[in-house]
Coordinates of C-alpha atoms and ligand atoms in Angstrom, one line a residue:
Chain L
M1 CA 71.1 -20.1 105.0
T2 CA 71.6 -23.1 107.3
I3 CA 73.0 -26.4 106.1
T4 CA 69.5 -27.8 105.9
E5 CA 68.1 -24.9 103.9
K6 CA 71.1 -25.1 101.5
I7 CA 70.7 -28.8 100.8
L8 CA 67.0 -28.4 100.2
A9 CA 67.6 -25.4 97.9
S10 CA 70.1 -27.3 95.8
H11 CA 67.8 -30.3 95.5
A12 CA 64.9 -28.0 94.4
G13 CA 67.1 -26.4 91.8
R14 CA 66.9 -23.1 93.6
Q15 CA 69.3 -20.4 94.9
R16 CA 67.4 -19.8 98.1
V17 CA 64.6 -21.3 100.2
T18 CA 62.9 -19.8 103.2
P19 CA 61.6 -21.7 106.2
G20 CA 57.8 -22.3 105.9
E21 CA 57.6 -22.7 102.1
N22 CA 56.6 -25.9 100.5
I23 CA 59.0 -27.1 97.8
W24 CA 59.4 -30.1 95.5
V25 CA 62.9 -31.7 95.8
D26 CA 64.8 -34.4 94.0
V27 CA 65.7 -37.4 96.1
D28 CA 69.2 -38.9 96.0
I29 CA 68.4 -42.1 97.8
L30 CA 65.1 -43.8 98.8
M31 CA 65.5 -46.4 101.6
T32 CA 62.8 -48.9 102.7
H33 CA 62.5 -52.0 104.8
D34 CA 60.4 -55.1 105.4
V35 CA 57.6 -53.4 107.3
C36 CA 56.9 -50.4 105.0
G37 CA 58.4 -51.7 101.8
P38 CA 55.6 -54.1 100.8
P39 CA 52.8 -51.6 101.2
T40 CA 54.9 -48.9 99.4
V41 CA 55.3 -51.3 96.5
D42 CA 51.5 -51.9 96.5
I43 CA 50.8 -48.2 96.3
F44 CA 53.6 -47.7 93.7
K45 CA 51.9 -50.3 91.4
R46 CA 48.4 -49.0 92.0
E47 CA 49.5 -45.5 91.0
F48 CA 52.0 -46.1 88.3
G49 CA 50.9 -49.5 86.9
E50 CA 51.7 -53.2 87.4
D51 CA 54.7 -53.0 85.0
A52 CA 56.0 -49.6 86.1
R53 CA 59.7 -49.2 86.7
V54 CA 61.2 -47.4 89.7
W55 CA 62.6 -44.0 88.7
D56 CA 66.2 -45.0 89.3
A57 CA 67.1 -48.6 90.4
N58 CA 70.5 -47.4 91.6
R59 CA 68.9 -45.0 94.1
V60 CA 66.5 -47.4 95.8
V61 CA 67.9 -49.2 98.8
V62 CA 66.0 -52.1 100.3
M63 CA 67.1 -53.3 103.7
P64 CA 64.9 -55.8 105.6
D65 CA 65.7 -55.5 109.3
H66 CA 62.6 -55.4 111.5
Y67 CA 61.1 -58.8 111.7
I68 CA 63.8 -61.2 110.7
F69 CA 64.4 -63.9 113.3
T70 CA 60.8 -65.0 113.8
A71 CA 58.6 -67.8 112.8
N72 CA 55.8 -65.4 112.0
H73 CA 54.7 -66.3 108.4
H74 CA 53.3 -62.8 107.7
A75 CA 56.7 -61.4 108.4
H76 CA 58.3 -64.0 106.1
R77 CA 55.8 -63.1 103.4
N78 CA 56.9 -59.4 103.6
V79 CA 60.5 -60.3 103.0
Q80 CA 59.4 -62.5 100.1
L81 CA 57.4 -59.6 98.6
L82 CA 60.6 -57.5 98.8
R83 CA 62.6 -60.3 97.1
T84 CA 60.2 -60.5 94.2
F85 CA 60.1 -56.8 93.8
A86 CA 63.9 -56.5 93.9
Q87 CA 64.2 -59.1 91.2
E88 CA 61.5 -57.6 89.0
Q89 CA 63.1 -54.2 89.1
S90 CA 66.7 -55.6 89.1
L91 CA 67.5 -53.6 92.2
P92 CA 71.3 -53.7 92.9
H93 CA 70.9 -52.6 96.5
F94 CA 68.8 -55.3 98.1
Y95 CA 70.2 -56.8 101.2
D96 CA 68.4 -60.1 101.3
V97 CA 67.8 -62.1 104.5
G98 CA 69.6 -65.4 104.7
T99 CA 72.3 -64.4 102.3
P100 CA 75.8 -63.0 103.0
R101 CA 74.5 -59.6 101.9
Y102 CA 72.0 -59.4 104.8
K103 CA 72.9 -56.4 106.9
G104 CA 70.5 -55.6 109.7
V105 CA 69.3 -52.3 111.0
C106 CA 68.9 -50.0 108.0
H107 CA 70.1 -46.7 109.5
V108 CA 73.4 -48.1 110.6
A109 CA 73.8 -50.2 107.4
L110 CA 73.2 -47.1 105.2
A111 CA 76.3 -45.6 106.7
E112 CA 78.4 -48.8 106.5
E113 CA 77.5 -49.3 102.9
G114 CA 78.4 -45.7 101.9
F115 CA 74.9 -44.4 101.1
N116 CA 75.4 -41.5 103.5
R117 CA 77.2 -38.7 101.8
P118 CA 77.6 -35.0 102.8
G119 CA 75.3 -32.7 100.9
S120 CA 72.9 -35.4 99.7
L121 CA 69.2 -35.9 100.3
L122 CA 67.9 -39.3 101.6
I123 CA 64.4 -40.3 102.4
G124 CA 63.4 -43.5 104.2
T125 CA 60.2 -45.2 105.2
D126 CA 61.3 -45.1 108.8
S127 CA 61.1 -42.4 111.3
H128 CA 64.8 -42.8 112.4
T129 CA 66.0 -42.0 108.9
C130 CA 67.0 -38.7 110.5
T131 CA 70.1 -40.7 111.7
S132 CA 71.9 -40.1 108.3
G133 CA 72.0 -36.4 109.0
A134 CA 75.1 -37.1 111.1
F135 CA 76.9 -37.1 107.7
G136 CA 76.1 -33.5 106.9
M137 CA 73.1 -34.4 104.7
F138 CA 69.4 -34.0 104.8
S139 CA 67.5 -37.1 105.7
T140 CA 64.0 -37.7 107.0
G141 CA 61.4 -40.4 107.4
V142 CA 58.1 -40.6 105.5
G143 CA 55.2 -43.0 105.1
N144 CA 54.4 -45.5 102.3
T145 CA 52.4 -43.1 100.1
D146 CA 55.2 -40.5 100.0
A147 CA 57.7 -43.3 99.4
A148 CA 55.6 -44.7 96.5
L149 CA 55.5 -41.2 94.9
I150 CA 59.3 -41.1 95.2
M151 CA 59.6 -44.6 93.7
G152 CA 57.7 -43.4 90.6
T153 CA 59.1 -39.9 90.2
G154 CA 62.2 -39.4 92.4
K155 CA 60.4 -36.4 93.9
I156 CA 58.8 -35.4 97.2
W157 CA 57.2 -32.2 98.6
L158 CA 58.8 -30.8 101.8
R159 CA 58.1 -27.8 103.9
V160 CA 61.4 -26.1 104.6
P161 CA 62.0 -26.3 108.3
D162 CA 63.3 -23.7 110.7
T163 CA 66.5 -24.8 112.3
M164 CA 67.2 -25.1 116.1
R165 CA 70.8 -25.0 117.0
F166 CA 72.3 -27.1 119.8
I167 CA 75.8 -26.2 120.9
F168 CA 77.8 -28.6 123.1
D169 CA 80.8 -26.9 124.6
G170 CA 83.7 -28.6 126.4
A171 CA 85.4 -32.0 126.1
L172 CA 83.2 -35.0 126.8
P173 CA 83.9 -36.7 130.1
P174 CA 84.5 -40.5 129.9
Y175 CA 81.2 -41.3 131.7
L176 CA 79.1 -39.4 129.2
M177 CA 78.0 -40.6 125.8
A178 CA 76.1 -39.0 122.9
K179 CA 73.0 -40.8 124.3
D180 CA 73.2 -38.7 127.5
L181 CA 73.4 -35.5 125.5
I182 CA 70.4 -36.2 123.3
L183 CA 68.3 -37.5 126.2
A184 CA 69.1 -34.2 128.0
V185 CA 68.0 -32.2 125.0
I186 CA 64.7 -34.2 124.5
G187 CA 64.0 -33.8 128.2
D188 CA 64.5 -30.1 128.0
I189 CA 62.5 -29.3 124.9
G190 CA 60.0 -32.2 125.1
C191 CA 58.8 -34.8 122.7
D192 CA 57.3 -32.1 120.4
G193 CA 59.9 -29.5 121.1
A194 CA 61.3 -29.6 117.6
T195 CA 58.2 -30.6 115.6
Y196 CA 58.6 -29.5 112.0
R197 CA 62.1 -28.2 112.7
A198 CA 65.6 -29.1 111.9
M199 CA 68.0 -29.8 114.8
E200 CA 71.6 -28.8 114.1
F201 CA 74.3 -30.0 116.5
V202 CA 77.6 -28.2 116.8
G203 CA 80.4 -27.5 119.3
E204 CA 83.6 -28.9 120.5
A205 CA 82.0 -32.0 122.2
V206 CA 80.1 -32.9 119.0
Y207 CA 83.2 -32.7 116.8
S208 CA 85.1 -34.8 119.2
L209 CA 82.7 -37.7 118.6
S210 CA 83.1 -40.5 116.2
M211 CA 80.6 -41.0 113.4
Q212 CA 78.9 -43.7 115.3
E213 CA 78.3 -41.4 118.3
R214 CA 77.2 -38.6 116.1
M215 CA 74.6 -40.9 114.6
T216 CA 73.2 -41.4 118.1
L217 CA 72.6 -37.6 118.3
T218 CA 70.8 -37.3 115.0
N219 CA 69.0 -40.6 115.4
M220 CA 66.9 -39.3 118.3
A221 CA 66.0 -36.0 116.6
I222 CA 62.6 -37.6 115.9
E223 CA 62.1 -38.2 119.6
A224 CA 61.9 -34.4 119.9
G225 CA 59.6 -34.3 116.9
G226 CA 62.4 -33.0 114.7
K227 CA 62.1 -33.3 110.9
N228 CA 65.8 -33.9 110.5
G229 CA 69.0 -33.8 112.7
V230 CA 72.2 -32.6 111.1
I231 CA 75.9 -32.2 111.9
A232 CA 78.1 -30.4 109.4
P233 CA 80.8 -32.6 108.0
D234 CA 84.5 -32.4 109.1
E235 CA 87.5 -34.6 108.4
V236 CA 86.1 -37.4 110.6
T237 CA 83.0 -37.5 108.3
V238 CA 85.0 -37.4 105.1
R239 CA 87.4 -40.1 106.2
Y240 CA 84.5 -42.4 107.2
V241 CA 82.7 -41.8 103.9
R242 CA 85.8 -42.2 101.8
E243 CA 86.5 -45.6 103.4
R244 CA 83.0 -46.7 102.2
T245 CA 82.4 -45.2 98.8
D246 CA 84.0 -43.6 95.8
A247 CA 80.8 -41.7 94.9
P248 CA 81.2 -37.9 94.6
F249 CA 79.8 -35.6 97.2
E250 CA 79.9 -32.0 98.2
E251 CA 80.3 -30.7 101.7
V252 CA 77.8 -28.0 102.7
Y253 CA 78.0 -25.7 105.7
S254 CA 75.7 -23.2 107.4
D255 CA 76.5 -19.6 106.6
A256 CA 78.0 -17.5 109.4
G257 CA 74.9 -15.2 109.2
A258 CA 72.3 -18.1 109.0
R259 CA 69.0 -17.5 110.8
Y260 CA 68.1 -19.9 113.5
Y261 CA 64.8 -20.4 115.2
S262 CA 66.5 -20.8 118.6
E263 CA 69.9 -21.6 120.2
H264 CA 70.5 -24.0 123.1
R265 CA 73.9 -24.1 124.7
Y266 CA 75.2 -26.9 126.9
D267 CA 78.5 -27.3 128.8
V268 CA 79.1 -31.0 128.7
R269 CA 81.6 -30.8 131.6
T270 CA 78.8 -30.0 134.0
M271 CA 76.3 -32.6 132.6
E272 CA 75.6 -36.0 134.3
P273 CA 74.4 -39.3 132.9
V274 CA 70.7 -39.2 132.3
V275 CA 67.8 -41.6 131.7
A276 CA 64.3 -41.2 130.2
K277 CA 61.9 -42.7 132.7
P278 CA 58.8 -44.6 131.5
H279 CA 56.8 -44.0 129.4
R280 CA 58.1 -41.1 127.4
P281 CA 61.5 -40.2 125.9
D282 CA 61.3 -36.7 127.4
N283 CA 60.7 -38.0 130.9
K284 CA 64.2 -37.1 131.9
A285 CA 66.0 -37.8 135.2
K286 CA 69.6 -37.8 136.2
V287 CA 70.8 -41.3 136.8
S288 CA 71.8 -40.2 140.3
E289 CA 68.2 -39.3 141.0
V290 CA 66.8 -42.7 140.1
A291 CA 69.7 -44.8 141.2
G292 CA 68.6 -47.9 143.1
T293 CA 65.4 -48.4 141.0
R294 CA 64.9 -52.2 140.7
L295 CA 65.3 -53.7 137.2
D296 CA 64.3 -57.1 135.6
R297 CA 66.4 -56.9 132.4
A298 CA 68.8 -54.9 130.4
Y299 CA 68.9 -54.5 126.6
V300 CA 71.8 -53.2 124.4
G301 CA 70.8 -52.9 120.8
S302 CA 69.0 -50.9 118.0
C303 CA 70.0 -48.1 115.6
T304 CA 70.6 -45.9 118.6
G305 CA 72.5 -48.1 121.0
G306 CA 73.6 -51.2 119.0
K307 CA 76.6 -49.9 117.2
L308 CA 80.2 -51.2 117.8
E309 CA 81.1 -48.3 120.0
D310 CA 78.0 -48.9 122.1
F311 CA 79.2 -52.4 122.7
E312 CA 82.8 -51.2 123.4
A313 CA 81.4 -48.9 126.1
A314 CA 79.3 -51.7 127.6
A315 CA 82.3 -54.1 127.5
R316 CA 84.5 -51.6 129.3
I317 CA 82.1 -52.0 132.3
L318 CA 81.2 -55.7 131.9
K319 CA 84.8 -57.1 131.5
G320 CA 85.6 -59.5 134.2
R321 CA 82.2 -59.1 135.9
E322 CA 78.9 -60.8 135.8
V323 CA 75.4 -59.5 135.2
V324 CA 72.7 -60.3 137.7
I325 CA 69.6 -59.7 135.4
D326 CA 68.8 -60.9 131.9
T327 CA 71.0 -58.8 129.6
Y328 CA 70.3 -58.9 125.9
I329 CA 73.0 -58.0 123.4
V330 CA 71.7 -57.3 119.8
P331 CA 74.2 -55.9 117.3
A332 CA 72.5 -53.5 114.8
T333 CA 74.2 -55.0 111.8
T334 CA 76.0 -58.2 110.7
E335 CA 79.2 -56.2 110.3
I336 CA 79.0 -55.2 114.0
G337 CA 78.1 -58.7 114.9
R338 CA 81.3 -60.0 113.3
A339 CA 83.3 -57.1 114.8
L340 CA 82.3 -58.2 118.3
H341 CA 84.4 -61.3 117.7
H342 CA 87.6 -59.5 116.6
T343 CA 87.4 -56.2 118.5
M344 CA 89.5 -56.6 121.6
H345 CA 89.2 -54.9 125.0
D346 CA 92.5 -55.5 126.7
D347 CA 93.1 -59.2 125.7
E348 CA 89.5 -60.3 125.3
S349 CA 87.0 -60.0 122.5
L350 CA 83.8 -58.1 123.1
H351 CA 81.9 -61.2 122.4
G352 CA 83.9 -63.1 124.9
I353 CA 83.4 -60.4 127.5
F354 CA 79.7 -60.5 127.1
E355 CA 79.5 -64.3 127.2
S356 CA 81.6 -64.5 130.3
A357 CA 79.5 -61.8 131.9
G358 CA 76.4 -64.0 131.2
C359 CA 74.7 -61.9 128.6
L360 CA 72.3 -63.3 126.1
M361 CA 73.5 -62.9 122.5
G362 CA 71.1 -62.1 119.7
Q363 CA 71.4 -61.7 115.9
A364 CA 71.7 -58.4 113.9
S365 CA 68.2 -56.9 113.5
C366 CA 65.8 -54.4 115.1
G367 CA 65.2 -57.2 117.7
A368 CA 62.9 -56.2 120.5
C369 CA 63.4 -52.4 120.0
L370 CA 59.9 -52.3 118.7
G371 CA 58.4 -55.4 120.3
G372 CA 57.5 -57.2 117.1
P373 CA 56.2 -60.8 116.8
K374 CA 55.8 -62.7 120.0
D375 CA 58.9 -64.9 119.5
T376 CA 61.2 -61.9 119.0
F377 CA 64.5 -62.2 121.0
G378 CA 64.4 -60.0 124.1
R379 CA 60.7 -58.9 123.7
N380 CA 58.9 -57.9 126.8
M381 CA 56.0 -60.2 127.6
G382 CA 54.7 -59.0 131.0
H383 CA 55.5 -56.4 133.7
E384 CA 59.2 -56.3 133.2
V385 CA 61.2 -53.2 134.2
V386 CA 63.8 -52.7 131.6
I387 CA 66.8 -50.5 131.1
S388 CA 67.6 -50.1 127.4
T389 CA 69.9 -48.4 124.9
T390 CA 67.0 -48.0 122.5
N391 CA 65.2 -44.8 121.6
R392 CA 61.5 -45.1 122.6
N393 CA 59.8 -46.1 125.8
F394 CA 56.1 -45.4 125.0
P395 CA 53.7 -48.0 126.4
G396 CA 54.1 -51.3 124.6
R397 CA 57.1 -50.2 122.6
M398 CA 59.2 -53.2 123.5
G399 CA 56.3 -55.6 123.3
S400 CA 54.2 -55.4 126.5
K401 CA 51.9 -52.5 127.5
Q402 CA 52.5 -53.5 131.2
A403 CA 56.3 -53.2 131.0
S404 CA 58.3 -50.1 132.0
V405 CA 61.3 -49.1 129.9
Y406 CA 64.1 -46.7 131.0
L407 CA 66.2 -45.3 128.2
A408 CA 69.9 -44.8 128.9
S409 CA 73.4 -44.9 127.5
P410 CA 75.3 -48.2 127.0
L411 CA 77.5 -47.3 130.0
T412 CA 74.5 -46.8 132.3
V413 CA 72.8 -49.9 131.0
A414 CA 75.9 -52.0 131.6
A415 CA 76.5 -50.6 135.0
S416 CA 72.9 -51.3 135.9
A417 CA 73.0 -54.9 134.6
L418 CA 75.8 -55.7 137.1
S419 CA 73.7 -54.7 140.1
G420 CA 70.1 -55.2 139.0
V421 CA 69.2 -51.6 139.9
I422 CA 69.7 -48.4 138.0
T423 CA 73.4 -47.5 138.6
D424 CA 75.4 -44.4 137.8
P425 CA 78.3 -45.6 135.5
R426 CA 80.6 -43.3 137.5
T427 CA 80.4 -45.6 140.4
V428 CA 81.7 -48.6 138.3
L429 CA 84.1 -47.0 135.9
C430 CA 87.7 -46.9 137.2
Chain M
M1 CA 36.6 -34.2 101.4
D2 CA 33.0 -33.9 102.7
S3 CA 32.0 -30.4 103.9
V4 CA 30.1 -31.7 106.9
I5 CA 30.9 -34.8 109.0
R6 CA 28.8 -36.0 111.9
G7 CA 29.4 -38.7 114.4
E8 CA 30.6 -39.8 117.8
A9 CA 33.8 -38.7 119.5
Y10 CA 36.5 -40.9 121.0
V11 CA 38.8 -39.0 123.4
V12 CA 42.4 -39.8 124.3
G13 CA 45.2 -37.9 126.0
D14 CA 48.6 -36.5 125.0
A15 CA 51.5 -38.1 123.1
I16 CA 49.5 -41.0 121.7
D17 CA 52.3 -42.6 119.7
T18 CA 52.0 -44.8 116.7
D19 CA 52.7 -47.9 118.8
Q20 CA 49.5 -47.1 120.7
I21 CA 47.5 -46.4 117.5
I22 CA 48.6 -49.7 116.0
P23 CA 51.0 -51.9 118.0
A24 CA 54.0 -53.1 116.0
E25 CA 53.1 -56.8 116.2
H26 CA 50.2 -56.1 113.9
L27 CA 52.2 -54.4 111.2
V28 CA 52.7 -57.7 109.3
Y29 CA 49.1 -57.9 107.8
S30 CA 48.7 -57.0 104.2
L31 CA 47.2 -53.5 103.6
K32 CA 45.7 -54.8 100.4
R33 CA 44.0 -58.1 101.1
P34 CA 40.4 -57.5 102.5
D35 CA 40.5 -60.4 104.9
E36 CA 43.7 -59.0 106.5
R37 CA 43.3 -55.2 106.1
R38 CA 40.2 -55.3 108.3
L39 CA 42.5 -56.5 111.2
Y40 CA 43.9 -53.0 111.2
G41 CA 40.4 -51.7 112.0
R42 CA 40.1 -54.3 114.7
Y43 CA 43.4 -53.4 116.5
A44 CA 43.2 -49.6 115.9
M45 CA 44.1 -47.8 119.2
S46 CA 44.5 -51.1 121.0
G47 CA 47.9 -50.1 122.3
V48 CA 46.5 -47.3 124.4
P49 CA 46.6 -48.4 128.1
A50 CA 43.1 -49.3 129.2
S51 CA 42.7 -46.4 131.6
G52 CA 43.4 -44.0 128.7
Q53 CA 41.0 -45.6 126.2
G54 CA 38.0 -43.3 125.7
L55 CA 38.3 -40.4 128.2
P56 CA 37.2 -39.3 130.7
Q57 CA 36.2 -42.7 132.1
G58 CA 38.7 -44.9 130.2
H59 CA 38.2 -48.6 129.5
V60 CA 36.2 -48.0 126.3
P61 CA 37.9 -49.8 123.4
F62 CA 38.0 -47.9 120.2
T63 CA 36.8 -51.0 118.3
A64 CA 34.6 -53.3 120.2
L65 CA 35.9 -56.8 120.8
D66 CA 35.4 -59.1 117.8
S67 CA 34.5 -56.2 115.6
F68 CA 36.4 -54.7 112.7
R69 CA 34.7 -51.3 112.7
S70 CA 34.6 -48.6 115.3
R71 CA 31.4 -46.7 116.2
F72 CA 33.5 -43.6 116.6
T73 CA 33.8 -41.1 113.7
F74 CA 36.2 -38.6 115.4
V75 CA 39.4 -39.1 117.4
V76 CA 39.8 -36.1 119.8
A77 CA 43.3 -36.0 121.2
G78 CA 45.8 -33.8 123.1
T79 CA 49.2 -32.7 122.0
N80 CA 51.7 -34.5 119.7
F81 CA 49.2 -37.1 118.4
G82 CA 50.9 -39.7 116.2
C83 CA 54.4 -39.3 117.5
G84 CA 56.9 -42.1 117.1
S85 CA 57.3 -44.3 114.1
S86 CA 56.7 -43.4 110.4
R87 CA 54.2 -46.3 109.9
E88 CA 51.4 -45.2 107.6
H89 CA 49.6 -48.2 109.1
A90 CA 48.6 -45.7 111.9
P91 CA 46.3 -43.4 109.9
F92 CA 45.3 -46.4 107.8
A93 CA 44.2 -48.3 110.8
L94 CA 42.0 -45.4 112.1
A95 CA 40.5 -45.0 108.7
E96 CA 39.9 -48.7 108.3
A97 CA 38.1 -48.7 111.6
G98 CA 35.8 -46.0 110.2
A99 CA 37.2 -42.8 111.7
R100 CA 36.9 -39.8 109.4
A101 CA 38.8 -37.0 111.2
V102 CA 41.2 -36.4 114.0
I103 CA 41.0 -33.2 116.1
A104 CA 44.2 -32.8 118.1
E105 CA 46.0 -29.9 119.8
S106 CA 49.1 -30.8 117.8
Y107 CA 50.5 -33.6 115.6
A108 CA 53.8 -35.3 115.0
R109 CA 55.0 -34.3 111.6
I110 CA 55.2 -37.7 109.9
F111 CA 51.7 -38.8 111.1
F112 CA 50.3 -35.5 109.8
R113 CA 51.9 -36.0 106.4
N114 CA 50.8 -39.6 106.1
T115 CA 47.2 -38.7 107.0
V116 CA 47.1 -36.0 104.3
D117 CA 49.2 -37.5 101.5
G118 CA 47.4 -40.9 101.8
G119 CA 44.0 -39.1 102.1
F120 CA 43.1 -41.3 105.1
L121 CA 41.6 -38.8 107.5
I122 CA 41.2 -35.1 108.0
P123 CA 43.7 -33.8 110.6
F124 CA 42.4 -30.6 112.2
E125 CA 44.2 -28.7 114.9
C126 CA 42.1 -27.3 117.8
I127 CA 43.0 -24.1 119.6
E128 CA 41.5 -25.0 123.0
R129 CA 42.2 -28.1 124.9
L130 CA 39.2 -30.0 123.6
I131 CA 39.9 -33.2 125.5
S132 CA 38.6 -31.5 128.6
R133 CA 35.5 -30.1 126.8
I134 CA 34.5 -33.2 124.9
Q135 CA 33.7 -36.7 126.3
T136 CA 33.8 -40.0 124.6
G137 CA 30.5 -40.7 123.0
D138 CA 29.5 -37.0 122.5
M139 CA 27.9 -36.3 119.1
L140 CA 30.0 -34.0 117.1
E141 CA 29.5 -32.1 113.8
L142 CA 32.5 -31.0 111.9
D143 CA 32.2 -28.3 109.2
T144 CA 35.4 -28.8 107.2
V145 CA 35.0 -25.6 105.1
Q146 CA 34.5 -23.3 108.1
A147 CA 36.8 -25.2 110.3
R148 CA 34.2 -25.4 113.1
L149 CA 33.4 -28.2 115.4
T150 CA 30.0 -28.4 117.3
N151 CA 29.4 -30.6 120.3
E152 CA 25.7 -31.3 119.9
D153 CA 25.4 -33.0 123.3
R154 CA 26.8 -30.1 125.2
G155 CA 25.8 -27.2 122.9
D156 CA 29.4 -26.0 122.5
S157 CA 31.0 -24.8 119.4
F158 CA 34.7 -24.5 118.7
T159 CA 36.8 -22.8 116.0
L160 CA 39.6 -25.0 114.6
R161 CA 42.8 -23.9 112.9
P162 CA 42.3 -23.7 109.1
L163 CA 43.9 -26.6 107.2
G164 CA 46.0 -24.3 105.0
D165 CA 48.0 -25.7 102.1
V166 CA 47.2 -29.3 102.8
A167 CA 43.5 -28.7 102.1
R168 CA 44.3 -28.8 98.4
I169 CA 45.7 -32.4 98.8
L170 CA 42.8 -33.5 100.9
Q171 CA 40.4 -31.9 98.3
A172 CA 42.1 -33.8 95.5
G173 CA 41.9 -37.1 97.4
D174 CA 45.5 -37.9 98.0
V175 CA 49.0 -36.7 97.0
F176 CA 48.9 -38.6 93.7
A177 CA 45.6 -37.0 92.6
Y178 CA 47.0 -33.7 93.7
A179 CA 50.3 -34.2 91.8
R180 CA 48.4 -35.2 88.7
Q181 CA 46.1 -32.2 88.8
A182 CA 49.1 -30.0 89.2
G183 CA 50.8 -31.7 86.2
L184 CA 53.7 -33.0 88.3
I185 CA 53.1 -36.6 87.3
P186 CA 51.3 -38.1 84.3
M187 CA 47.7 -39.2 84.4
A188 CA 46.9 -42.5 86.1
P189 CA 47.8 -45.7 84.1
Ligands
LIG501 S1 66.3 -50.5 115.7 FE1 64.4 -49.8 116.5 S2 64.3 -47.6 116.1 FE2 65.9 -48.5 114.9 S3 65.0 -48.9 112.9 FE3 64.8 -50.7 114.1 S4 62.9 -50.6 115.1 FE4 63.3 -48.6 114.4

């Protein structure tokens, strides 16, 4: 069996499962946020009663992150609804806005707070919940109804997915990032190339990546339609998890004879930086093919491209230079936001580098990744052409249907911010 | 689930993602309060670029300006309908506007699940590329038992893929009703 099949089997109390069968599984962690949390709670109460208790308060994680720094009163009401519910249910894992506990983007915060553990099963009311699979676990996104059923019972039905295997051979060159690898895969198999299937990432290049970079790979599994993305654990995984939690976990690996739906092999030494052109994540082009395309703004942020290492990559390029277009910097979490001040590149903090380069600094949240209310920091309002480290560029995703968004790695985004046109990072990196 | 559904078709293209079905700025309205939930009907499909709204001509809004209900009963779409975010607001918005079923070549997984588990719409898969055989405004009749779609205006009839396992959830009403019938959770409070 594959790692995905094994984790599903163990959570269904079974020895074996086969792709295609529908099974009921026990959920270890349910995560929700400010957009889908309130309607989930409504459905939970409708179905289980006004006074119903969640199945296990310790397993429910509530992380508001989407619409935080806005004057929109509906958005505030949603956070207030979560606050009331967390109090009612005495939820220990509520990360309230405006308190020192506030974290920011849930998928990155789940890792930081030690909720991602090898072998476990995590469900979230957000499509990028597949990010957690970087920790050798099963994770996927669902809607409010499924989440409400889990809230009441701890259970969900799942169809066991076939697994597609992606092998990345070779050592990663310094001008490539995980973002380039996953954009290449999505471009090759298409936005529905992995629908209903698991995407397992293996190979030398994958295991040379940090946890943050691995999370970029699994994060975008959904952009290929994948049910989950997964990377088997190694010592890098275990070290990261042990630094964050004492909770027990069990590492699970695919069997040598596991059956795969398909195998896709890449040699990273021959790959180039890539972008996804407007308006689809699978609209792939080599950066060298679109170099020179005029841009209006650059954006570094989100669960995909707003992690500390994404900013370290951008800072490598921006240090001592100045951007010529509006460049927005939005840390995924408050932990990363603080780290920007004390993480040094040569003798300067990342925050200092970005400020001197003329970037616009935002606060930890989803920010303009999904557009959001009109006053959202960095939101597109017109016909802007944007290069962004986020994960989706469908029409209107960053706020304006008329805008055009190119998805790229933080290195490519930073290199492009310096010139105002799409720029291959190899021309800037020394 | 009604055995026969009749009404007008609204045709869109491929990869209609959830931001096009209901743009993110509208996700703040309550799904429960009647004065707010009808806004989901009003803004359903409003993120589709104008040229793609109601094919083949385009520029046909799903819900007319200043209205909360759509005149269209069916959404007919190409591949990967509902890709993108996990927001259940997407099938909810379509249902709130008055749509009863979607006929698409293929679906994104989460959208399909949400549609079924919430009992919002019936998601049929077509075998042929129906977006080139059906035009916005055509009168359709869907036989949900036989999985057959008839285009009354053009005299065409198409076989759809059977619903399979999920038919049981749609028959029950939603995943809660199904889980109760199956004895997986206790009866309603
Ligand atoms: S950062 Fe963007 S993709 Fe990630 S959870 Fe927030 S809105 Fe979704």
